[in-house]
Amino acid sequence: MDISVREMLDCVDADLNQDQSVLFRLFGFIRSRVPPDPAGVVASVSLRQLANDIGGQHININVIRVGFDALGTTALADALIELDYSVYRIRNIYRPRNLGVGRVLHWFVDSADADGMDDIGGTGEARDLWESFSVQNNGIDAFVARNISGTLLGLSPRPGDCDKGSKDDGCLAGGIDSNDEGLSRTFAHEIGHFLGLPHNHDALPDGPCPTGNDRFNLMAQTGCVPFIAGTSTRDTRTAVNLDSDQGSDMREHCAVREGC
Ligand SMILES: [Zn+2]
């Protein structure tokens, strides 16, 4: 597909009269830089790949950071890298199933407005968060909280609603207190729920977990993801597979846009 950078900027509704950083406006990196890969390999992005993503079925995402103003300088810098890594990863996780990620916009709710929801204490508070705020565009509202207490990692209605202002029009895509790999998997997992995907096993704590390669599916709960050999760390980097049925189910959701 031949599509110019200018046409791509137009596809993501960028104001062509303003100076635009391609990495910010097209790729959605809040730092206007490709995030470092925690594994130490060099992360890279491709304009051609992005053109294919936007040219085919894709979703738009509003990344809404909640309460990040309460972070210190170093923690904030790390938090923004985590956000960008999640944006980077979800594109790579969804692309093999022919679902692109198009426009990514960044928004914030500061701690005063969050009224305690920057530190999510449970599922009720998670729902309150996406019921209290929404962005009036066709993107999926993906909230990332400054902290999530307890065992909850994220939460989403299944499926989410495309009618902004309705009850189920967003999701808690994760907490910045997770590490890069953990948050990025949760981010893609919760948006997977929003797009209609269930877990590929009965819910924990009863379970049981899936077996074999199914434990490396994106829709296995984190508690079912195998440990990295010789460690007590779940292999959240590898456990991001989606099968073709999951891909076609996601592509039927109302949030999915046709090619630009
Ligand atoms: Zn889940």
PDB file of C-alpha atoms and ligand atoms in Angstrom:
ATOM      1  CA  MET A   1       0.000   0.000   0.000  1.00  0.00           C
ATOM      2  CA  ASP A   2       1.262   3.453  -0.877  1.00  0.00           C
ATOM      3  CA  ILE A   3       0.208   6.107   1.543  1.00  0.00           C
ATOM      4  CA  SER A   4       2.175   9.256   2.353  1.00  0.00           C
ATOM      5  CA  VAL A   5       3.054  10.466   5.836  1.00  0.00           C
ATOM      6  CA  ARG A   6       0.790  13.414   5.150  1.00  0.00           C
ATOM      7  CA  GLU A   7      -2.130  11.106   4.354  1.00  0.00           C
ATOM      8  CA  MET A   8      -1.394   9.065   7.465  1.00  0.00           C
ATOM      9  CA  LEU A   9      -1.425  12.210   9.616  1.00  0.00           C
ATOM     10  CA  ASP A  10      -4.760  13.066   8.062  1.00  0.00           C
ATOM     11  CA  CYS A  11      -6.042   9.553   8.893  1.00  0.00           C
ATOM     12  CA  VAL A  12      -5.298  10.097  12.578  1.00  0.00           C
ATOM     13  CA  ASP A  13      -6.949  13.547  12.487  1.00  0.00           C
ATOM     14  CA  ALA A  14      -3.712  15.463  13.046  1.00  0.00           C
ATOM     15  CA  ASP A  15      -3.806  19.181  12.377  1.00  0.00           C
ATOM     16  CA  LEU A  16      -1.637  19.496   9.280  1.00  0.00           C
ATOM     17  CA  ASN A  17      -1.006  23.175   9.970  1.00  0.00           C
ATOM     18  CA  GLN A  18       0.860  22.315  13.161  1.00  0.00           C
ATOM     19  CA  ASP A  19       4.350  20.920  13.425  1.00  0.00           C
ATOM     20  CA  GLN A  20       3.929  17.216  14.021  1.00  0.00           C
ATOM     21  CA  SER A  21       6.341  14.749  15.511  1.00  0.00           C
ATOM     22  CA  VAL A  22       5.754  11.504  13.612  1.00  0.00           C
ATOM     23  CA  LEU A  23       6.662   9.481  16.692  1.00  0.00           C
ATOM     24  CA  PHE A  24       4.180  11.399  18.837  1.00  0.00           C
ATOM     25  CA  ARG A  25       1.331  11.950  16.437  1.00  0.00           C
ATOM     26  CA  LEU A  26       1.479   8.845  14.256  1.00  0.00           C
ATOM     27  CA  PHE A  27       2.896   6.255  16.618  1.00  0.00           C
ATOM     28  CA  GLY A  28       1.348   7.717  19.778  1.00  0.00           C
ATOM     29  CA  PHE A  29       4.519   7.824  21.871  1.00  0.00           C
ATOM     30  CA  ILE A  30       4.058  10.432  24.567  1.00  0.00           C
ATOM     31  CA  ARG A  31       7.844  10.933  24.787  1.00  0.00           C
ATOM     32  CA  SER A  32       8.085  11.354  20.973  1.00  0.00           C
ATOM     33  CA  ARG A  33      10.686   8.579  21.043  1.00  0.00           C
ATOM     34  CA  VAL A  34      10.624   4.814  20.512  1.00  0.00           C
ATOM     35  CA  PRO A  35      10.637   3.323  24.025  1.00  0.00           C
ATOM     36  CA  PRO A  36      13.524   1.110  25.122  1.00  0.00           C
ATOM     37  CA  ASP A  37      12.827  -2.625  25.062  1.00  0.00           C
ATOM     38  CA  PRO A  38      13.286  -4.056  28.597  1.00  0.00           C
ATOM     39  CA  ALA A  39      14.986  -7.136  27.093  1.00  0.00           C
ATOM     40  CA  GLY A  40      17.778  -4.899  25.844  1.00  0.00           C
ATOM     41  CA  VAL A  41      17.115  -5.518  22.151  1.00  0.00           C
ATOM     42  CA  VAL A  42      16.639  -2.415  20.044  1.00  0.00           C
ATOM     43  CA  ALA A  43      12.962  -1.574  19.620  1.00  0.00           C
ATOM     44  CA  SER A  44      12.038  -0.211  16.230  1.00  0.00           C
ATOM     45  CA  VAL A  45       8.925   0.891  14.386  1.00  0.00           C
ATOM     46  CA  SER A  46       8.119   1.000  10.699  1.00  0.00           C
ATOM     47  CA  LEU A  47       6.107   3.618   8.834  1.00  0.00           C
ATOM     48  CA  ARG A  48       5.207   1.049   6.185  1.00  0.00           C
ATOM     49  CA  GLN A  49       3.872  -1.303   8.846  1.00  0.00           C
ATOM     50  CA  LEU A  50       1.869   1.516  10.414  1.00  0.00           C
ATOM     51  CA  ALA A  51       0.457   2.432   7.000  1.00  0.00           C
ATOM     52  CA  ASN A  52      -0.742  -1.166   6.674  1.00  0.00           C
ATOM     53  CA  ASP A  53      -2.215  -1.050  10.184  1.00  0.00           C
ATOM     54  CA  ILE A  54      -4.158   2.141   9.500  1.00  0.00           C
ATOM     55  CA  GLY A  55      -5.084   1.020   5.980  1.00  0.00           C
ATOM     56  CA  GLY A  56      -6.778  -2.103   7.343  1.00  0.00           C
ATOM     57  CA  GLN A  57      -9.180  -2.720  10.199  1.00  0.00           C
ATOM     58  CA  HIS A  58      -7.916  -0.943  13.292  1.00  0.00           C
ATOM     59  CA  ILE A  59      -8.829   0.511  16.654  1.00  0.00           C
ATOM     60  CA  ASN A  60      -8.071   3.958  18.050  1.00  0.00           C
ATOM     61  CA  ILE A  61      -7.057   4.296  21.683  1.00  0.00           C
ATOM     62  CA  ASN A  62      -7.245   7.086  24.250  1.00  0.00           C
ATOM     63  CA  VAL A  63      -4.522   6.432  26.822  1.00  0.00           C
ATOM     64  CA  ILE A  64      -5.724   8.185  29.974  1.00  0.00           C
ATOM     65  CA  ARG A  65      -3.137   8.451  32.750  1.00  0.00           C
ATOM     66  CA  VAL A  66      -4.654   8.915  36.180  1.00  0.00           C
ATOM     67  CA  GLY A  67      -2.880  10.690  39.019  1.00  0.00           C
ATOM     68  CA  PHE A  68       0.578  10.754  37.479  1.00  0.00           C
ATOM     69  CA  ASP A  69       1.014  14.299  38.846  1.00  0.00           C
ATOM     70  CA  ALA A  70       1.582  12.676  42.244  1.00  0.00           C
ATOM     71  CA  LEU A  71       4.711  10.862  40.973  1.00  0.00           C
ATOM     72  CA  GLY A  72       8.216  12.204  41.584  1.00  0.00           C
ATOM     73  CA  THR A  73      10.437  13.166  38.647  1.00  0.00           C
ATOM     74  CA  THR A  74      12.169   9.794  38.230  1.00  0.00           C
ATOM     75  CA  ALA A  75       9.007   7.748  38.764  1.00  0.00           C
ATOM     76  CA  LEU A  76       7.172   9.921  36.239  1.00  0.00           C
ATOM     77  CA  ALA A  77       9.900   9.453  33.638  1.00  0.00           C
ATOM     78  CA  ASP A  78       9.711   5.673  34.150  1.00  0.00           C
ATOM     79  CA  ALA A  79       5.909   5.762  34.022  1.00  0.00           C
ATOM     80  CA  LEU A  80       5.881   7.504  30.642  1.00  0.00           C
ATOM     81  CA  ILE A  81       8.290   4.898  29.256  1.00  0.00           C
ATOM     82  CA  GLU A  82       5.907   2.187  30.506  1.00  0.00           C
ATOM     83  CA  LEU A  83       2.999   3.858  28.720  1.00  0.00           C
ATOM     84  CA  ASP A  84       4.941   4.097  25.480  1.00  0.00           C
ATOM     85  CA  TYR A  85       6.073   0.490  25.764  1.00  0.00           C
ATOM     86  CA  SER A  86       2.409  -0.563  26.132  1.00  0.00           C
ATOM     87  CA  VAL A  87       1.522   1.375  22.969  1.00  0.00           C
ATOM     88  CA  TYR A  88       4.476  -0.212  21.176  1.00  0.00           C
ATOM     89  CA  ARG A  89       3.562  -3.723  22.315  1.00  0.00           C
ATOM     90  CA  ILE A  90      -0.182  -3.689  21.634  1.00  0.00           C
ATOM     91  CA  ARG A  91       0.511  -2.874  17.976  1.00  0.00           C
ATOM     92  CA  ASN A  92       2.870  -5.839  17.714  1.00  0.00           C
ATOM     93  CA  ILE A  93       0.485  -8.168  19.597  1.00  0.00           C
ATOM     94  CA  TYR A  94      -2.639  -7.348  17.548  1.00  0.00           C
ATOM     95  CA  ARG A  95      -0.985  -6.965  14.120  1.00  0.00           C
ATOM     96  CA  PRO A  96      -0.578 -10.729  13.428  1.00  0.00           C
ATOM     97  CA  ARG A  97      -4.374 -11.015  13.746  1.00  0.00           C
ATOM     98  CA  ASN A  98      -4.968  -8.250  11.211  1.00  0.00           C
ATOM     99  CA  LEU A  99      -6.101  -5.737  13.760  1.00  0.00           C
ATOM    100  CA  GLY A 100      -4.128  -2.510  13.627  1.00  0.00           C
ATOM    101  CA  VAL A 101      -3.819   0.244  16.195  1.00  0.00           C
ATOM    102  CA  GLY A 102      -4.354   3.620  14.554  1.00  0.00           C
ATOM    103  CA  ARG A 103      -4.707   6.916  16.370  1.00  0.00           C
ATOM    104  CA  VAL A 104      -3.332   6.951  19.919  1.00  0.00           C
ATOM    105  CA  LEU A 105      -4.058  10.074  21.938  1.00  0.00           C
ATOM    106  CA  HIS A 106      -2.862  10.860  25.457  1.00  0.00           C
ATOM    107  CA  TRP A 107      -5.089  12.376  28.120  1.00  0.00           C
ATOM    108  CA  PHE A 108      -4.845  12.802  31.868  1.00  0.00           C
ATOM    109  CA  VAL A 109      -6.951  12.960  35.002  1.00  0.00           C
ATOM    110  CA  ASP A 110      -4.932  14.618  37.760  1.00  0.00           C
ATOM    111  CA  SER A 111      -5.022  13.314  41.329  1.00  0.00           C
ATOM    112  CA  ALA A 112      -7.370  16.045  42.561  1.00  0.00           C
ATOM    113  CA  ASP A 113      -9.971  15.210  39.919  1.00  0.00           C
ATOM    114  CA  ALA A 114      -9.417  11.469  40.330  1.00  0.00           C
ATOM    115  CA  ASP A 115     -10.837  11.722  43.852  1.00  0.00           C
ATOM    116  CA  GLY A 116      -8.999   8.621  45.087  1.00  0.00           C
ATOM    117  CA  MET A 117      -9.306   6.659  41.834  1.00  0.00           C
ATOM    118  CA  ASP A 118      -5.624   7.206  41.019  1.00  0.00           C
ATOM    119  CA  ASP A 119      -5.037   4.414  43.579  1.00  0.00           C
ATOM    120  CA  ILE A 120      -7.545   1.735  42.639  1.00  0.00           C
ATOM    121  CA  GLY A 121      -8.588  -0.371  45.618  1.00  0.00           C
ATOM    122  CA  GLY A 122     -10.885  -2.881  43.896  1.00  0.00           C
ATOM    123  CA  THR A 123     -13.268  -3.630  41.055  1.00  0.00           C
ATOM    124  CA  GLY A 124     -15.914  -1.120  42.188  1.00  0.00           C
ATOM    125  CA  GLU A 125     -13.422   1.717  42.066  1.00  0.00           C
ATOM    126  CA  ALA A 126     -12.167   0.540  38.662  1.00  0.00           C
ATOM    127  CA  ARG A 127     -15.708   0.741  37.266  1.00  0.00           C
ATOM    128  CA  ASP A 128     -16.221   4.139  38.903  1.00  0.00           C
ATOM    129  CA  LEU A 129     -13.166   5.371  37.030  1.00  0.00           C
ATOM    130  CA  TRP A 130     -14.395   4.581  33.517  1.00  0.00           C
ATOM    131  CA  GLU A 131     -17.947   5.600  34.417  1.00  0.00           C
ATOM    132  CA  SER A 132     -16.730   8.991  35.680  1.00  0.00           C
ATOM    133  CA  PHE A 133     -14.614  10.055  32.698  1.00  0.00           C
ATOM    134  CA  SER A 134     -14.750   9.581  28.955  1.00  0.00           C
ATOM    135  CA  VAL A 135     -13.197  11.060  25.841  1.00  0.00           C
ATOM    136  CA  GLN A 136     -15.741  12.045  23.200  1.00  0.00           C
ATOM    137  CA  ASN A 137     -14.186  10.410  20.157  1.00  0.00           C
ATOM    138  CA  ASN A 138     -14.242   6.949  18.578  1.00  0.00           C
ATOM    139  CA  GLY A 139     -11.207   5.658  20.494  1.00  0.00           C
ATOM    140  CA  ILE A 140     -11.293   3.104  23.307  1.00  0.00           C
ATOM    141  CA  ASP A 141     -10.758   4.807  26.685  1.00  0.00           C
ATOM    142  CA  ALA A 142      -7.880   2.918  28.331  1.00  0.00           C
ATOM    143  CA  PHE A 143      -7.181   4.234  31.841  1.00  0.00           C
ATOM    144  CA  VAL A 144      -3.797   3.627  33.451  1.00  0.00           C
ATOM    145  CA  ALA A 145      -3.803   4.318  37.182  1.00  0.00           C
ATOM    146  CA  ARG A 146      -0.866   5.503  39.264  1.00  0.00           C
ATOM    147  CA  ASN A 147      -1.393   2.482  41.499  1.00  0.00           C
ATOM    148  CA  ILE A 148      -3.631  -0.548  41.875  1.00  0.00           C
ATOM    149  CA  SER A 149      -3.700  -2.094  45.341  1.00  0.00           C
ATOM    150  CA  GLY A 150      -4.288  -5.802  45.995  1.00  0.00           C
ATOM    151  CA  THR A 151      -4.320  -8.561  43.390  1.00  0.00           C
ATOM    152  CA  LEU A 152      -6.244  -6.714  40.660  1.00  0.00           C
ATOM    153  CA  LEU A 153      -4.112  -5.904  37.595  1.00  0.00           C
ATOM    154  CA  GLY A 154      -6.784  -4.384  35.346  1.00  0.00           C
ATOM    155  CA  LEU A 155     -10.480  -4.675  34.534  1.00  0.00           C
ATOM    156  CA  SER A 156     -12.716  -4.282  31.516  1.00  0.00           C
ATOM    157  CA  PRO A 157     -16.353  -4.759  30.599  1.00  0.00           C
ATOM    158  CA  ARG A 158     -16.760  -7.603  28.085  1.00  0.00           C
ATOM    159  CA  PRO A 159     -17.526  -6.422  25.570  1.00  0.00           C
ATOM    160  CA  GLY A 160     -17.078  -2.701  26.039  1.00  0.00           C
ATOM    161  CA  ASP A 161     -19.653  -0.237  24.732  1.00  0.00           C
ATOM    162  CA  CYS A 162     -18.966   2.195  21.879  1.00  0.00           C
ATOM    163  CA  ASP A 163     -21.577   4.679  23.092  1.00  0.00           C
ATOM    164  CA  LYS A 164     -19.486   7.266  24.966  1.00  0.00           C
ATOM    165  CA  GLY A 165     -21.192   8.286  28.168  1.00  0.00           C
ATOM    166  CA  SER A 166     -22.699   4.821  28.608  1.00  0.00           C
ATOM    167  CA  LYS A 167     -21.781   2.661  31.585  1.00  0.00           C
ATOM    168  CA  ASP A 168     -19.253   0.362  29.904  1.00  0.00           C
ATOM    169  CA  ASP A 169     -17.387   2.773  27.634  1.00  0.00           C
ATOM    170  CA  GLY A 170     -13.846   2.287  28.967  1.00  0.00           C
ATOM    171  CA  CYS A 171     -11.487  -0.035  30.796  1.00  0.00           C
ATOM    172  CA  LEU A 172      -8.824  -0.023  33.465  1.00  0.00           C
ATOM    173  CA  ALA A 173      -5.915  -1.063  31.245  1.00  0.00           C
ATOM    174  CA  GLY A 174      -3.481  -1.391  34.139  1.00  0.00           C
ATOM    175  CA  GLY A 175      -1.477   0.304  36.840  1.00  0.00           C
ATOM    176  CA  ILE A 176       1.897   1.935  36.454  1.00  0.00           C
ATOM    177  CA  ASP A 177       3.039   0.042  39.589  1.00  0.00           C
ATOM    178  CA  SER A 178       3.427  -3.040  37.323  1.00  0.00           C
ATOM    179  CA  ASN A 179       6.702  -3.533  35.432  1.00  0.00           C
ATOM    180  CA  ASP A 180       6.972  -2.752  31.698  1.00  0.00           C
ATOM    181  CA  GLU A 181       6.261  -6.275  30.462  1.00  0.00           C
ATOM    182  CA  GLY A 182       3.479  -6.811  32.996  1.00  0.00           C
ATOM    183  CA  LEU A 183       1.677  -3.565  32.240  1.00  0.00           C
ATOM    184  CA  SER A 184       1.986  -3.949  28.475  1.00  0.00           C
ATOM    185  CA  ARG A 185       0.465  -7.449  28.605  1.00  0.00           C
ATOM    186  CA  THR A 186      -2.345  -6.299  30.907  1.00  0.00           C
ATOM    187  CA  PHE A 187      -2.977  -3.341  28.580  1.00  0.00           C
ATOM    188  CA  ALA A 188      -3.414  -5.632  25.543  1.00  0.00           C
ATOM    189  CA  HIS A 189      -5.343  -8.220  27.649  1.00  0.00           C
ATOM    190  CA  GLU A 190      -7.892  -5.708  28.988  1.00  0.00           C
ATOM    191  CA  ILE A 191      -8.472  -4.155  25.576  1.00  0.00           C
ATOM    192  CA  GLY A 192      -8.912  -7.754  24.372  1.00  0.00           C
ATOM    193  CA  HIS A 193     -11.753  -8.097  26.907  1.00  0.00           C
ATOM    194  CA  PHE A 194     -13.154  -4.735  25.784  1.00  0.00           C
ATOM    195  CA  LEU A 195     -13.220  -6.101  22.235  1.00  0.00           C
ATOM    196  CA  GLY A 196     -15.200  -9.096  23.489  1.00  0.00           C
ATOM    197  CA  LEU A 197     -12.633 -11.800  24.250  1.00  0.00           C
ATOM    198  CA  PRO A 198     -13.178 -14.012  27.314  1.00  0.00           C
ATOM    199  CA  HIS A 199     -10.400 -15.767  29.227  1.00  0.00           C
ATOM    200  CA  ASN A 200      -9.345 -19.027  27.596  1.00  0.00           C
ATOM    201  CA  HIS A 201      -9.993 -20.871  30.891  1.00  0.00           C
ATOM    202  CA  ASP A 202     -12.308 -20.708  33.904  1.00  0.00           C
ATOM    203  CA  ALA A 203     -11.485 -17.721  36.074  1.00  0.00           C
ATOM    204  CA  LEU A 204      -9.004 -17.961  38.923  1.00  0.00           C
ATOM    205  CA  PRO A 205      -8.863 -18.666  41.810  1.00  0.00           C
ATOM    206  CA  ASP A 206     -10.878 -21.791  40.913  1.00  0.00           C
ATOM    207  CA  GLY A 207      -9.544 -22.237  37.390  1.00  0.00           C
ATOM    208  CA  PRO A 208      -8.134 -24.520  36.253  1.00  0.00           C
ATOM    209  CA  CYS A 209      -5.493 -22.812  34.118  1.00  0.00           C
ATOM    210  CA  PRO A 210      -5.248 -23.857  30.481  1.00  0.00           C
ATOM    211  CA  THR A 211      -2.574 -26.361  29.547  1.00  0.00           C
ATOM    212  CA  GLY A 212       0.343 -26.457  27.110  1.00  0.00           C
ATOM    213  CA  ASN A 213       0.694 -23.577  24.693  1.00  0.00           C
ATOM    214  CA  ASP A 214      -2.669 -22.167  25.765  1.00  0.00           C
ATOM    215  CA  ARG A 215      -0.920 -20.847  28.865  1.00  0.00           C
ATOM    216  CA  PHE A 216       0.927 -18.490  26.526  1.00  0.00           C
ATOM    217  CA  ASN A 217      -2.317 -17.069  25.129  1.00  0.00           C
ATOM    218  CA  LEU A 218      -2.916 -13.349  25.734  1.00  0.00           C
ATOM    219  CA  MET A 219      -6.286 -14.158  27.298  1.00  0.00           C
ATOM    220  CA  ALA A 220      -4.900 -16.472  29.984  1.00  0.00           C
ATOM    221  CA  GLN A 221      -4.962 -14.686  33.322  1.00  0.00           C
ATOM    222  CA  THR A 222      -1.515 -13.609  34.476  1.00  0.00           C
ATOM    223  CA  GLY A 223      -1.738 -16.168  37.307  1.00  0.00           C
ATOM    224  CA  CYS A 224      -1.756 -18.918  34.642  1.00  0.00           C
ATOM    225  CA  VAL A 225       1.280 -17.648  32.706  1.00  0.00           C
ATOM    226  CA  PRO A 226       4.304 -19.967  33.125  1.00  0.00           C
ATOM    227  CA  PHE A 227       7.310 -18.720  35.066  1.00  0.00           C
ATOM    228  CA  ILE A 228      10.507 -17.838  33.249  1.00  0.00           C
ATOM    229  CA  ALA A 229      12.758 -20.865  33.837  1.00  0.00           C
ATOM    230  CA  GLY A 230      14.586 -20.683  37.151  1.00  0.00           C
ATOM    231  CA  THR A 231      12.736 -17.569  38.333  1.00  0.00           C
ATOM    232  CA  SER A 232       9.522 -16.621  40.107  1.00  0.00           C
ATOM    233  CA  THR A 233       8.694 -14.110  37.346  1.00  0.00           C
ATOM    234  CA  ARG A 234       5.780 -14.861  34.999  1.00  0.00           C
ATOM    235  CA  ASP A 235       6.739 -14.838  31.336  1.00  0.00           C
ATOM    236  CA  THR A 236       4.367 -12.004  30.464  1.00  0.00           C
ATOM    237  CA  ARG A 237       6.556 -11.048  27.506  1.00  0.00           C
ATOM    238  CA  THR A 238       5.969 -14.354  25.697  1.00  0.00           C
ATOM    239  CA  ALA A 239       2.376 -15.036  26.770  1.00  0.00           C
ATOM    240  CA  VAL A 240       0.743 -12.733  24.221  1.00  0.00           C
ATOM    241  CA  ASN A 241      -0.507 -15.140  21.531  1.00  0.00           C
ATOM    242  CA  LEU A 242      -3.915 -14.770  19.917  1.00  0.00           C
ATOM    243  CA  ASP A 243      -5.420 -17.439  17.678  1.00  0.00           C
ATOM    244  CA  SER A 244      -7.248 -16.675  14.444  1.00  0.00           C
ATOM    245  CA  ASP A 245     -10.723 -17.151  15.997  1.00  0.00           C
ATOM    246  CA  GLN A 246      -9.865 -14.611  18.681  1.00  0.00           C
ATOM    247  CA  GLY A 247      -8.654 -12.280  15.955  1.00  0.00           C
ATOM    248  CA  SER A 248     -11.894 -12.495  13.993  1.00  0.00           C
ATOM    249  CA  ASP A 249     -13.954 -12.038  17.175  1.00  0.00           C
ATOM    250  CA  MET A 250     -12.039  -8.852  18.034  1.00  0.00           C
ATOM    251  CA  ARG A 251     -12.438  -7.469  14.531  1.00  0.00           C
ATOM    252  CA  GLU A 252     -16.230  -7.649  14.831  1.00  0.00           C
ATOM    253  CA  HIS A 253     -16.375  -5.166  17.712  1.00  0.00           C
ATOM    254  CA  CYS A 254     -18.044  -1.791  17.163  1.00  0.00           C
ATOM    255  CA  ALA A 255     -14.799   0.047  18.068  1.00  0.00           C
ATOM    256  CA  VAL A 256     -13.039  -1.399  15.018  1.00  0.00           C
ATOM    257  CA  ARG A 257     -12.661   1.115  12.191  1.00  0.00           C
ATOM    258  CA  GLU A 258     -12.421   0.161   8.551  1.00  0.00           C
ATOM    259  CA  GLY A 259      -9.223   1.074   6.716  1.00  0.00           C
ATOM    260  CA  CYS A 260      -8.446   4.744   6.333  1.00  0.00           C
TER     261      CYS A 260
HETATM  262 ZN    ZN B   1      -8.811 -10.913  32.188  1.00  0.00          ZN
END
